[in-house]
Amino acid sequence: MKHLVAPSILAANFNNLDKEVKLVNNSQADWFHLDVMDGLFVPNISFGIPIVKHINKIAKKPLDVHLMIENPSNYIEKFKNCGADILTVHYEACKHLHRVIENIKKNNMKAGVAINPHTPVNLLKEILKDIDLVCIMSVNPGFGGQSFILQTHEKIKKLAKLKIENNFLIEVDGGVNIDNAKEIIKSGADVLVAGSSVFKSENPESAIDKIKNLS
């Protein structure tokens, strides 16, 4: 399968959000990646339901919504109603992860689980058969523009071995750019989330297309 590219709207210019969304529509990107942060689970507040709903009105590609929030189970139906196609929750934020996954699926969304840099991939073994995506955080969550943590390659490779018996995508989120994307794909990633390297570049659409066309 050709790798997917999901530009992270967190790094976009919110003074001209409609233009940024249309730019992604016109590029070779596959998904929109939307980081929802509550200031509790991570030390930052980004945006919430009204912004996701607004983006959904303009977007022509699936919305990959990443909840970096506490008690994500309280918001599953709300994010479905505002347009989420894929809903990812953090392993570290869920006391009853299987129940949360079931609820996401019941609301007709694809279910993802994200893990922070310090969380081992083997903790997901019992849930892999139930989910559609694993999001490996390659930076400490909360802020854009951080550098890729090199040890992430080993986590991707370990997770890739577990795909033999399960059907899920490996998404990598944090510090992805044109210089390291090829190695990340080689390690086993299926979906690359790119934020600052896209929206802070001189030509965001070209940046997306370059990452998409790596082989």
CSV table of C-alpha atoms in Angstrom, one decimal:
chain,number,residue,atom,x,y,z
A,1,MET,CA,0.0,0.0,0.0
A,2,LYS,CA,1.3,3.5,-0.9
A,3,HIS,CA,1.8,5.5,2.3
A,4,LEU,CA,-0.8,8.2,3.2
A,5,VAL,CA,-0.2,11.8,4.1
A,6,ALA,CA,-2.3,13.6,6.7
A,7,PRO,CA,-1.4,17.3,7.0
A,8,SER,CA,-1.8,18.6,10.6
A,9,ILE,CA,-4.1,21.6,10.8
A,10,LEU,CA,-2.6,22.5,14.1
A,11,ALA,CA,0.3,24.2,12.1
A,12,ALA,CA,-2.0,26.0,9.7
A,13,ASN,CA,-2.7,29.7,9.6
A,14,PHE,CA,-5.9,30.1,11.6
A,15,ASN,CA,-6.3,33.7,10.3
A,16,ASN,CA,-6.9,32.1,6.9
A,17,LEU,CA,-8.2,28.7,7.8
A,18,ASP,CA,-10.6,28.3,4.8
A,19,LYS,CA,-7.7,28.9,2.4
A,20,GLU,CA,-5.5,26.3,4.2
A,21,VAL,CA,-8.2,23.7,4.1
A,22,LYS,CA,-8.8,24.3,0.4
A,23,LEU,CA,-5.0,24.0,-0.1
A,24,VAL,CA,-5.1,20.5,1.4
A,25,ASN,CA,-8.1,19.6,-0.7
A,26,ASN,CA,-6.1,20.5,-3.8
A,27,SER,CA,-3.0,18.7,-2.8
A,28,GLN,CA,-2.1,15.0,-2.9
A,29,ALA,CA,-2.9,14.7,0.8
A,30,ASP,CA,-5.1,11.8,1.8
A,31,TRP,CA,-6.6,13.0,5.1
A,32,PHE,CA,-6.8,16.0,7.4
A,33,HIS,CA,-5.2,15.5,10.8
A,34,LEU,CA,-6.9,17.5,13.5
A,35,ASP,CA,-5.3,17.6,17.0
A,36,VAL,CA,-7.8,18.4,19.7
A,37,MET,CA,-6.1,19.4,23.0
A,38,ASP,CA,-7.7,20.2,26.3
A,39,GLY,CA,-4.8,21.7,28.4
A,40,LEU,CA,-5.2,18.9,30.9
A,41,PHE,CA,-4.0,15.7,29.1
A,42,VAL,CA,-1.4,17.9,27.3
A,43,PRO,CA,0.0,21.3,28.3
A,44,ASN,CA,-1.7,23.1,25.5
A,45,ILE,CA,-5.2,24.0,24.3
A,46,SER,CA,-5.7,23.9,20.5
A,47,PHE,CA,-9.3,23.8,19.2
A,48,GLY,CA,-12.5,21.8,19.6
A,49,ILE,CA,-15.8,20.9,18.1
A,50,PRO,CA,-16.7,24.2,16.4
A,51,ILE,CA,-13.5,24.3,14.4
A,52,VAL,CA,-13.8,20.6,13.4
A,53,LYS,CA,-17.4,21.2,12.3
A,54,HIS,CA,-16.3,24.2,10.3
A,55,ILE,CA,-13.4,22.3,8.6
A,56,ASN,CA,-15.8,19.5,7.8
A,57,LYS,CA,-18.0,21.9,5.8
A,58,ILE,CA,-15.0,22.7,3.4
A,59,ALA,CA,-12.9,19.5,3.5
A,60,LYS,CA,-13.2,17.0,0.7
A,61,LYS,CA,-11.0,14.4,2.4
A,62,PRO,CA,-11.5,12.3,5.5
A,63,LEU,CA,-11.1,14.0,8.9
A,64,ASP,CA,-8.6,12.1,11.1
A,65,VAL,CA,-9.4,13.5,14.6
A,66,HIS,CA,-6.8,12.9,17.3
A,67,LEU,CA,-8.1,13.5,20.8
A,68,MET,CA,-5.3,14.6,23.2
A,69,ILE,CA,-7.9,15.0,26.0
A,70,GLU,CA,-8.9,13.5,29.3
A,71,ASN,CA,-12.1,11.4,29.4
A,72,PRO,CA,-12.4,11.1,25.6
A,73,SER,CA,-15.4,8.7,26.1
A,74,ASN,CA,-17.5,11.7,26.9
A,75,TYR,CA,-17.1,13.2,23.4
A,76,ILE,CA,-17.3,10.3,21.0
A,77,GLU,CA,-20.8,11.1,19.7
A,78,LYS,CA,-20.1,14.8,19.6
A,79,PHE,CA,-17.1,14.4,17.3
A,80,LYS,CA,-19.0,12.0,15.1
A,81,ASN,CA,-21.7,14.6,14.7
A,82,CYS,CA,-19.2,17.3,13.7
A,83,GLY,CA,-17.7,15.1,10.9
A,84,ALA,CA,-14.9,12.9,12.3
A,85,ASP,CA,-14.2,9.9,10.0
A,86,ILE,CA,-11.4,8.5,12.2
A,87,LEU,CA,-11.3,9.1,15.9
A,88,THR,CA,-8.1,8.4,17.8
A,89,VAL,CA,-7.9,8.3,21.6
A,90,HIS,CA,-4.8,8.0,23.8
A,91,TYR,CA,-4.0,4.7,25.5
A,92,GLU,CA,-2.9,6.8,28.5
A,93,ALA,CA,-6.2,8.6,28.8
A,94,CYS,CA,-8.5,5.6,28.8
A,95,LYS,CA,-9.3,3.5,31.9
A,96,HIS,CA,-11.5,1.2,29.8
A,97,LEU,CA,-10.0,1.3,26.4
A,98,HIS,CA,-11.9,-1.6,24.9
A,99,ARG,CA,-15.2,0.1,25.8
A,100,VAL,CA,-14.1,3.3,24.2
A,101,ILE,CA,-13.1,1.5,21.0
A,102,GLU,CA,-16.5,-0.3,20.9
A,103,ASN,CA,-18.3,3.1,21.3
A,104,ILE,CA,-16.3,4.7,18.4
A,105,LYS,CA,-17.1,1.7,16.2
A,106,LYS,CA,-20.8,1.9,17.2
A,107,ASN,CA,-20.8,5.5,16.0
A,108,ASN,CA,-19.6,4.4,12.6
A,109,MET,CA,-16.1,5.8,12.8
A,110,LYS,CA,-12.7,4.1,12.4
A,111,ALA,CA,-11.0,3.7,15.7
A,112,GLY,CA,-7.4,4.6,16.5
A,113,VAL,CA,-5.3,4.4,19.6
A,114,ALA,CA,-2.3,6.8,20.1
A,115,ILE,CA,0.7,6.1,22.4
A,116,ASN,CA,3.1,8.6,23.9
A,117,PRO,CA,6.8,8.3,23.4
A,118,HIS,CA,7.3,6.5,26.7
A,119,THR,CA,4.6,4.0,26.2
A,120,PRO,CA,5.7,0.5,24.9
A,121,VAL,CA,3.9,-0.9,21.8
A,122,ASN,CA,3.4,-4.3,23.5
A,123,LEU,CA,0.8,-2.8,25.8
A,124,LEU,CA,-1.5,-2.6,22.7
A,125,LYS,CA,-1.4,-6.4,21.9
A,126,GLU,CA,-4.8,-7.2,23.3
A,127,ILE,CA,-6.5,-4.4,21.4
A,128,LEU,CA,-4.9,-4.5,18.0
A,129,LYS,CA,-7.5,-6.8,16.5
A,130,ASP,CA,-10.2,-4.3,17.4
A,131,ILE,CA,-8.7,-1.1,16.0
A,132,ASP,CA,-8.0,0.4,12.6
A,133,LEU,CA,-5.0,2.6,13.4
A,134,VAL,CA,-2.2,3.0,15.9
A,135,CYS,CA,-0.8,6.5,16.1
A,136,ILE,CA,2.8,6.5,17.4
A,137,MET,CA,3.7,9.9,18.9
A,138,SER,CA,7.2,10.7,17.7
A,139,VAL,CA,7.3,13.9,19.8
A,140,ASN,CA,6.0,14.6,23.3
A,141,PRO,CA,2.3,15.6,22.6
A,142,GLY,CA,1.1,19.1,23.1
A,143,PHE,CA,3.0,21.4,20.7
A,144,GLY,CA,3.9,21.5,17.0
A,145,GLY,CA,7.4,22.1,15.6
A,146,GLN,CA,9.2,19.6,17.8
A,147,SER,CA,12.1,17.4,16.5
A,148,PHE,CA,11.4,13.7,15.7
A,149,ILE,CA,12.5,11.3,18.5
A,150,LEU,CA,14.9,8.9,16.8
A,151,GLN,CA,14.0,5.9,19.1
A,152,THR,CA,10.5,6.0,17.4
A,153,HIS,CA,12.0,3.9,14.5
A,154,GLU,CA,12.3,0.9,16.8
A,155,LYS,CA,8.7,1.3,18.0
A,156,ILE,CA,7.5,1.4,14.4
A,157,LYS,CA,9.4,-1.7,13.5
A,158,LYS,CA,8.1,-3.6,16.6
A,159,LEU,CA,4.5,-2.6,15.7
A,160,ALA,CA,5.0,-3.5,12.1
A,161,LYS,CA,5.8,-7.1,13.2
A,162,LEU,CA,2.4,-7.2,15.0
A,163,LYS,CA,0.6,-6.3,11.8
A,164,ILE,CA,1.1,-9.8,10.4
A,165,GLU,CA,-1.8,-11.1,12.5
A,166,ASN,CA,-3.9,-7.9,12.6
A,167,ASN,CA,-5.2,-5.4,10.1
A,168,PHE,CA,-4.4,-1.8,11.2
A,169,LEU,CA,-2.5,1.2,9.9
A,170,ILE,CA,0.6,2.6,11.6
A,171,GLU,CA,0.5,6.4,11.8
A,172,VAL,CA,3.4,8.5,12.9
A,173,ASP,CA,2.8,12.0,14.4
A,174,GLY,CA,5.4,14.5,15.2
A,175,GLY,CA,8.5,16.0,13.6
A,176,VAL,CA,7.9,14.4,10.2
A,177,ASN,CA,9.5,16.2,7.3
A,178,ILE,CA,10.9,15.6,3.8
A,179,ASP,CA,14.3,14.7,5.2
A,180,ASN,CA,13.2,11.9,7.5
A,181,ALA,CA,9.9,10.7,5.9
A,182,LYS,CA,11.6,8.1,3.7
A,183,GLU,CA,13.2,6.4,6.7
A,184,ILE,CA,10.0,6.5,8.6
A,185,ILE,CA,8.2,4.8,5.7
A,186,LYS,CA,11.0,2.2,5.5
A,187,SER,CA,10.6,1.4,9.2
A,188,GLY,CA,6.9,0.5,8.5
A,189,ALA,CA,4.7,3.6,8.8
A,190,ASP,CA,1.6,3.7,6.7
A,191,VAL,CA,0.4,7.3,7.5
A,192,LEU,CA,2.6,10.3,7.9
A,193,VAL,CA,1.3,13.3,9.9
A,194,ALA,CA,3.1,16.4,8.8
A,195,GLY,CA,2.4,19.8,10.3
A,196,SER,CA,5.1,22.5,10.5
A,197,SER,CA,7.1,21.0,7.6
A,198,VAL,CA,4.0,21.6,5.4
A,199,PHE,CA,2.3,24.8,6.6
A,200,LYS,CA,5.5,26.7,7.6
A,201,SER,CA,7.1,25.9,4.2
A,202,GLU,CA,7.2,28.4,1.3
A,203,ASN,CA,5.0,26.1,-0.8
A,204,PRO,CA,2.8,23.9,1.5
A,205,GLU,CA,1.0,22.1,-1.4
A,206,SER,CA,4.4,21.2,-2.9
A,207,ALA,CA,5.7,20.0,0.5
A,208,ILE,CA,2.7,17.7,0.8
A,209,ASP,CA,3.2,16.3,-2.7
A,210,LYS,CA,6.9,15.7,-2.1
A,211,ILE,CA,6.2,13.6,1.0
A,212,LYS,CA,3.4,11.7,-0.8
A,213,ASN,CA,5.6,10.9,-3.8
A,214,LEU,CA,8.5,9.4,-1.7
A,215,SER,CA,9.1,5.7,-2.3
